[in-house]
Coordinates of N, CA and C in Angstrom, one line a residue:
X191 N 1.1 -1.2 -0.3 CA -0.2 0.0 0.1 C 1.0 1.3 0.4
X192 N 0.9 2.4 -1.0 CA 1.9 3.2 -1.1 C 1.1 4.6 -1.2
X193 N -0.8 4.4 -0.6 CA -0.8 5.9 -0.5 C -2.1 5.3 0.7
X194 N -1.8 6.3 1.4 CA -3.4 6.5 2.9 C -4.7 6.9 2.2
X195 N -5.9 7.2 2.9 CA -6.9 8.0 1.8 C -6.8 9.0 1.9
X196 N -7.0 9.6 0.3 CA -7.1 11.0 0.5 C -7.7 12.3 1.0
X197 N -7.7 12.5 2.3 CA -8.0 13.2 3.3 C -7.2 14.0 3.9
X198 N -7.2 15.1 4.5 CA -6.6 15.7 5.5 C -6.0 14.8 6.8
X199 N -7.2 14.0 7.7 CA -6.7 13.1 8.6 C -5.8 12.2 8.6
X200 N -5.6 11.5 7.1 CA -4.7 10.4 6.9 C -3.3 10.8 6.7
X201 N -2.7 9.8 7.3 CA -1.3 10.4 6.2 C -0.6 8.9 6.2
X202 N -0.1 8.3 5.5 CA 1.0 7.0 5.1 C 2.0 6.8 6.2
X203 N 2.2 6.4 7.1 CA 3.4 6.6 8.1 C 4.5 5.4 7.4
X204 N 4.6 4.3 6.8 CA 5.6 3.7 6.0 C 4.4 2.8 5.0
X205 N 4.7 2.0 4.4 CA 4.3 1.0 3.5 C 3.4 0.1 4.3
X206 N 2.1 0.0 4.1 CA 1.2 -0.4 5.0 C 0.3 0.0 5.9
X207 N 0.9 0.6 6.6 CA 1.0 1.5 7.9 C 0.2 3.0 7.4
X208 N -0.9 3.1 8.5 CA -1.5 4.3 8.0 C -2.0 5.0 9.2
X209 N -1.8 6.3 9.4 CA -2.2 6.8 10.5 C -3.8 8.2 10.3
X210 N -4.6 7.8 11.6 CA -5.7 8.7 11.5 C -5.8 9.4 12.4
X211 N -6.1 11.1 12.3 CA -5.9 11.7 13.8 C -6.8 12.4 13.7
X212 N -7.7 12.3 14.5 CA -9.2 12.8 14.9 C -9.2 14.5 15.2
X213 N -9.6 15.2 14.5 CA -9.6 16.7 15.2 C -9.9 16.8 16.4
X214 N -10.1 18.0 17.5 CA -10.7 18.7 18.5 C -12.1 18.1 18.1
X215 N -12.9 18.7 17.3 CA -14.0 19.2 16.9 C -14.1 18.6 15.6
X216 N -15.7 18.4 14.7 CA -15.7 18.4 13.4 C -17.3 18.5 13.3
X217 N -17.3 18.6 12.0 CA -18.5 18.6 12.1 C -19.2 17.6 11.1
X218 N -20.3 17.0 10.9 CA -20.8 15.9 11.0 C -20.8 16.0 9.5
X219 N -20.4 17.1 8.5 CA -20.0 17.3 7.1 C -18.5 16.8 6.6
X220 N -17.7 17.4 7.4 CA -16.4 16.4 7.4 C -16.1 15.5 7.5
X221 N -17.1 15.1 8.7 CA -16.5 13.3 9.5 C -17.1 12.8 8.3
X222 N -18.3 13.0 7.3 CA -18.9 12.2 5.8 C -17.3 12.3 5.5
X223 N -17.2 13.5 5.1 CA -16.1 13.6 3.7 C -14.8 12.4 3.9
X224 N -14.5 12.6 5.6 CA -13.1 11.8 6.1 C -13.3 9.9 5.5
X225 N -14.5 9.8 5.9 CA -15.0 8.7 6.0 C -15.6 7.7 4.8
X226 N -16.1 9.0 4.0 CA -16.3 8.2 2.4 C -15.2 8.1 1.7
X227 N -13.7 8.9 2.0 CA -13.1 8.9 1.6 C -11.9 7.3 2.1
X228 N -12.4 7.2 3.0 CA -12.1 5.9 3.8 C -12.5 4.6 3.4
X229 N -13.4 5.1 2.9 CA -14.7 3.8 2.7 C -14.0 3.4 0.6
X230 N -13.6 4.5 0.0 CA -13.1 4.9 -0.9 C -12.3 3.7 -1.1
X231 N -11.2 4.2 -0.1 CA -9.7 3.7 -0.2 C -9.9 2.2 0.0
X232 N -10.9 1.9 1.1 CA -11.1 0.5 1.2 C -11.1 -0.5 0.7
X233 N -12.5 -0.2 -0.3 CA -13.1 -0.6 -1.8 C -11.8 -0.8 -2.9
X234 N -11.6 0.6 -2.9 CA -10.2 0.5 -4.5 C -9.4 0.3 -3.9
X235 N -8.9 0.4 -3.1 CA -6.9 0.7 -3.2 C -6.2 -0.6 -1.8
X236 N -7.3 -1.4 -0.9 CA -6.9 -2.1 -0.1 C -7.0 -3.5 -0.9
X237 N -6.1 -4.3 -0.9 CA -5.7 -5.6 -1.8 C -4.8 -6.1 -1.0
X238 N -3.7 -5.7 0.7 CA -3.0 -6.0 1.0 C -3.3 -5.6 2.7
X239 N -2.8 -6.1 3.1 CA -2.6 -6.0 4.6 C -1.7 -4.3 4.7
X240 N -3.0 -3.9 6.4 CA -2.4 -2.6 6.7 C -2.4 -2.9 7.9
X241 N -1.9 -1.8 8.6 CA -2.4 -1.2 9.7 C -2.5 0.1 10.3
X242 N -3.2 0.2 11.2 CA -4.0 1.8 11.5 C -3.5 1.9 13.1
X243 N -2.9 3.2 12.8 CA -2.7 4.3 14.5 C -3.8 5.2 14.1
X244 N -4.8 4.9 15.1 CA -5.7 5.8 15.6 C -5.7 6.8 16.5
X245 N -5.5 8.0 16.3 CA -5.4 9.0 16.8 C -6.9 9.7 17.6
X246 N -7.4 9.1 19.0 CA -8.6 9.9 19.1 C -7.7 10.9 20.3
X247 N -6.6 11.0 20.9 CA -6.3 11.7 21.8 C -6.5 13.5 22.0
X248 N -6.6 13.8 20.8 CA -7.0 15.3 20.7 C -8.8 15.5 21.1
X249 N -9.8 14.3 20.5 CA -10.9 14.6 20.4 C -11.5 15.1 21.9
X250 N -12.0 16.4 21.7 CA -12.9 16.9 22.9 C -14.3 16.5 23.0
X251 N -14.4 16.2 21.8 CA -16.0 15.3 21.5 C -16.4 14.9 20.2
X252 N -17.2 13.9 20.4 CA -17.6 13.4 19.4 C -19.6 13.0 19.9
X253 N -20.7 13.7 19.1 CA -21.8 13.5 19.2 C -22.2 11.9 19.0
X254 N -23.3 12.4 19.5 CA -23.8 10.6 19.6 C -24.3 10.6 17.8
X255 N -24.8 11.3 17.3 CA -24.9 11.4 15.6 C -23.4 10.7 15.3
X256 N -22.5 11.6 15.5 CA -21.5 11.3 14.7 C -20.5 10.3 14.8
X257 N -20.8 9.6 16.6 CA -20.4 8.2 16.2 C -21.3 7.3 15.6
X258 N -22.5 7.6 16.0 CA -23.2 6.5 14.3 C -22.9 6.6 12.9
X259 N -22.6 8.4 12.6 CA -22.1 7.9 11.2 C -20.8 7.1 11.1
X260 N -19.9 7.4 11.9 CA -18.4 6.5 11.7 C -19.1 4.7 11.9
X261 N -20.0 4.4 12.7 CA -20.7 3.1 12.8 C -20.8 2.7 11.6
X262 N -21.7 3.4 10.6 CA -22.3 3.1 9.9 C -21.1 3.0 8.2
X263 N -20.3 3.7 8.5 CA -19.0 3.6 7.6 C -18.6 2.3 7.8
X264 N -18.4 2.3 9.0 CA -17.5 0.6 9.3 C -18.1 -0.4 8.9
X265 N -19.3 -0.6 9.1 CA -20.3 -1.5 8.8 C -20.3 -1.3 7.2
X266 N -19.8 -0.6 6.4 CA -20.3 -0.9 5.2 C -19.1 -1.1 4.5
X267 N -17.7 -1.5 4.9 CA -16.3 -1.6 4.9 C -16.1 -2.8 5.8
X268 N -16.9 -3.5 6.7 CA -16.1 -4.3 7.4 C -15.7 -5.6 6.6
X269 N -15.9 -6.3 6.0 CA -15.4 -7.0 5.2 C -14.0 -6.8 4.9
X270 N -13.7 -5.8 4.6 CA -12.4 -5.3 3.9 C -11.4 -5.4 5.1
X271 N -12.1 -5.4 6.2 CA -10.9 -4.7 7.5 C -10.8 -6.1 8.2
X272 N -12.3 -7.2 8.2 CA -11.8 -8.4 8.2 C -10.7 -8.9 7.6
X273 N -10.8 -8.9 6.8 CA -9.7 -9.8 5.5 C -8.1 -9.1 5.6
X274 N -8.4 -7.5 5.5 CA -7.1 -7.1 5.9 C -6.5 -6.1 7.3
X275 N -7.4 -6.0 8.3 CA -6.6 -5.3 8.8 C -5.7 -6.2 9.8
X276 N -4.4 -5.9 10.1 CA -3.6 -6.5 10.4 C -3.4 -6.0 11.6
X277 N -3.9 -5.0 12.1 CA -3.9 -4.3 13.4 C -4.0 -2.7 13.8
X278 N -4.4 -2.4 14.9 CA -4.4 -1.0 15.2 C -4.3 -1.0 16.1
X279 N -3.5 0.1 16.5 CA -3.4 0.7 17.8 C -4.1 2.1 18.1
X280 N -4.8 2.3 19.1 CA -5.8 3.4 19.6 C -4.9 4.2 20.3
X281 N -4.4 5.6 20.4 CA -4.4 6.3 20.9 C -5.3 6.9 21.7
X282 N -5.6 6.8 23.2 CA -6.8 7.7 23.9 C -6.0 7.9 25.5
X283 N -6.2 9.9 25.0 CA -5.4 10.3 26.3 C -5.8 9.7 27.8
X284 N -7.3 10.0 27.6 CA -8.0 10.0 29.2 C -7.9 8.2 29.5
X285 N -7.7 7.9 31.5 CA -7.7 6.6 31.7 C -9.2 6.4 31.4
X286 N -10.1 7.4 31.6 CA -11.7 6.7 31.4 C -12.2 6.4 30.2
X287 N -12.0 7.3 29.4 CA -12.2 7.1 28.0 C -11.9 5.6 27.5
X288 N -10.3 5.3 28.1 CA -9.5 3.9 27.6 C -10.3 3.0 27.9
X289 N -11.1 3.0 29.2 CA -11.6 2.4 30.2 C -12.8 2.3 28.9
X290 N -13.8 3.6 29.1 CA -15.4 3.0 27.9 C -14.6 2.5 26.5
X291 N -13.7 2.6 26.2 CA -13.3 1.6 24.5 C -13.1 0.5 25.1
X292 N -12.6 0.3 26.3 CA -12.6 -1.5 26.4 C -13.7 -1.9 26.5
X293 N -14.7 -1.4 27.2 CA -16.0 -1.8 27.7 C -16.5 -1.8 26.3
X294 N -16.6 -0.9 25.5 CA -16.9 -1.0 24.2 C -16.6 -2.5 23.3
X295 N -15.4 -2.7 23.0 CA -14.9 -4.2 22.4 C -15.5 -5.4 22.9
X296 N -15.6 -5.1 24.4 CA -16.4 -6.5 25.6 C -17.7 -7.0 24.9
X297 N -18.4 -5.5 24.1 CA -19.7 -5.7 23.7 C -19.9 -6.1 22.2
X298 N -18.9 -5.1 21.9 CA -18.8 -5.6 20.3 C -17.2 -6.0 20.1
X299 N -16.9 -7.2 19.9 CA -15.3 -7.4 20.0 C -14.8 -7.1 18.2
X300 N -13.5 -6.2 18.4 CA -13.0 -6.0 17.1 C -12.5 -7.8 16.7
X301 N -12.7 -7.8 14.8 CA -12.1 -8.8 14.8 C -10.5 -8.8 14.0
X302 N -10.1 -7.7 14.4 CA -8.5 -7.5 14.3 C -8.0 -7.6 15.6
X303 N -6.3 -7.6 15.8 CA -5.8 -7.4 17.3 C -5.3 -5.8 16.9
X304 N -5.4 -5.7 18.5 CA -5.7 -4.1 18.6 C -5.2 -4.0 20.2
X305 N -4.7 -2.9 20.7 CA -4.5 -2.4 21.5 C -4.7 -1.1 21.8
X306 N -4.8 -0.6 23.2 CA -5.2 1.0 23.5 C -4.1 1.5 24.4
X307 N -3.6 2.4 23.6 CA -2.8 3.1 24.6 C -3.1 4.6 25.2
X308 N -2.0 4.7 26.0 CA -2.5 6.6 26.3 C -1.5 7.6 25.6
X309 N -0.6 6.8 24.7 CA 0.5 8.1 24.0 C 0.8 7.6 23.1
X310 N 1.2 8.5 22.0 CA 1.4 7.9 20.2 C 2.4 7.1 20.4
X311 N 4.1 7.6 21.0 CA 5.2 6.7 20.9 C 4.7 5.2 21.2
X312 N 4.1 5.0 22.1 CA 3.9 3.2 22.8 C 2.9 2.9 22.1
X313 N 2.1 3.4 21.5 CA 0.9 2.6 20.3 C 1.8 2.6 19.2
X314 N 2.6 3.3 18.2 CA 3.7 3.1 17.3 C 4.7 2.1 17.5
X315 N 4.8 2.0 18.9 CA 6.0 1.1 19.1 C 5.5 -0.2 19.2
X316 N 4.3 0.0 19.6 CA 3.6 -1.8 19.6 C 3.2 -2.4 17.7
X317 N 2.5 -1.2 17.4 CA 2.7 -1.3 16.1 C 3.3 -1.3 14.9
X318 N 4.1 -1.1 15.5 CA 5.6 -1.2 14.2 C 5.9 -2.9 14.5
X319 N 5.9 -3.4 15.9 CA 6.3 -4.4 16.0 C 5.5 -5.7 15.7
X320 N 4.0 -5.2 15.8 CA 3.0 -6.2 15.8 C 3.0 -6.3 13.9
X321 N 3.1 -5.1 13.2 CA 3.3 -5.3 11.7 C 4.3 -6.2 11.4
X322 N 5.7 -5.9 11.6 CA 6.5 -7.0 11.2 C 6.4 -8.4 11.4
X323 N 5.9 -8.6 12.5 CA 5.6 -10.1 13.2 C 3.8 -10.6 12.0
X324 N 3.2 -9.9 12.2 CA 2.1 -10.8 11.3 C 2.5 -10.7 9.9
X325 N 3.2 -10.1 9.3 CA 3.1 -9.9 8.0 C 4.7 -10.5 7.6
X326 N 5.4 -11.0 8.4 CA 6.9 -11.3 8.2 C 6.4 -13.0 7.6
X327 N 5.4 -13.8 7.9 CA 5.6 -15.2 7.3 C 3.9 -15.3 6.2
X328 N 3.5 -13.9 6.6 CA 2.4 -14.0 5.4 C 1.8 -12.2 5.0
X329 N 2.7 -12.7 4.0 CA 2.5 -11.4 3.3 C 1.1 -10.8 2.4
X330 N 0.7 -11.9 2.6 CA -0.6 -11.8 1.4 C -2.1 -11.4 2.5
X331 N -1.9 -11.3 3.5 CA -2.9 -11.2 4.5 C -2.6 -11.5 5.9
X332 N -3.3 -11.0 6.9 CA -3.2 -11.2 8.7 C -3.0 -12.8 8.7
X333 N -2.2 -13.4 9.5 CA -1.7 -14.7 9.8 C -3.4 -15.2 10.4
X334 N -4.3 -15.0 10.9 CA -5.6 -15.8 11.2 C -6.1 -16.2 10.2
X335 N -6.1 -15.4 8.9 CA -6.4 -15.8 7.9 C -6.2 -16.8 7.3
X336 N -4.7 -17.3 7.8 CA -4.7 -18.5 7.1 C -3.7 -18.7 5.6
X337 N -3.7 -17.6 4.8 CA -2.7 -17.4 3.9 C -1.4 -17.7 4.0
X338 N -0.9 -18.6 3.1 CA 0.6 -18.3 3.6 C 1.1 -18.2 2.5
X339 N 2.6 -18.0 2.4 CA 3.3 -17.3 1.4 C 2.9 -17.9 0.4
X340 N 2.9 -17.6 -0.7 CA 2.7 -18.6 -2.3 C 1.3 -18.8 -2.6
X341 N 0.5 -19.0 -1.7 CA -0.7 -19.7 -1.4 C -1.6 -18.8 -3.0
X342 N -1.0 -17.7 -3.4 CA -2.0 -17.2 -4.5 C -1.2 -17.7 -5.6
X343 N -0.1 -18.3 -5.7 CA 1.2 -18.9 -6.7 C 0.2 -20.3 -7.0
X344 N 0.5 -20.8 -5.7 CA -0.6 -21.8 -5.9 C -2.0 -22.4 -6.5
X345 N -2.6 -21.5 -6.3 CA -4.0 -21.2 -6.7 C -4.3 -20.8 -7.9
X346 N -3.2 -20.0 -8.4 CA -3.5 -19.8 -10.2 C -2.9 -21.1 -10.8
X347 N -1.7 -21.4 -9.8 CA -1.1 -22.8 -11.4 C -2.4 -24.1 -11.3
X348 N -3.1 -24.0 -10.0 CA -3.9 -25.1 -9.3 C -5.0 -25.2 -10.8

């Protein structure tokens, strides 16, 4: 993956690793623009594993409507995430918010590896180490998908 979604909130950290930085406040319209581009990227550009550093450490507030907007988009590209999301590091500044996020994932578990951190450096360190681990022997997809090196070649030949 050589590009991140084409929106100011996203940037490519290294091939396959994308950062998403939520602003302190946002409008519903801007949230739609960001997540429409993320959905387009998921559908058109993602054909290999990726990892996300999601920074919500500066967010002052997301309204319940905005949380629904995000959830709606995530539901639309969940099939891509299940197949290619190799891991996600979430940066959440407040211990209370980290606890709420953890409780949320108990109710609605993520299907890819993730960890929640209080600072960006720790999150990035984990994400890079995790990325190296899961893509070492399984470069065409996350380890839990069972795709071994060369599976695509054997499929084409058979």
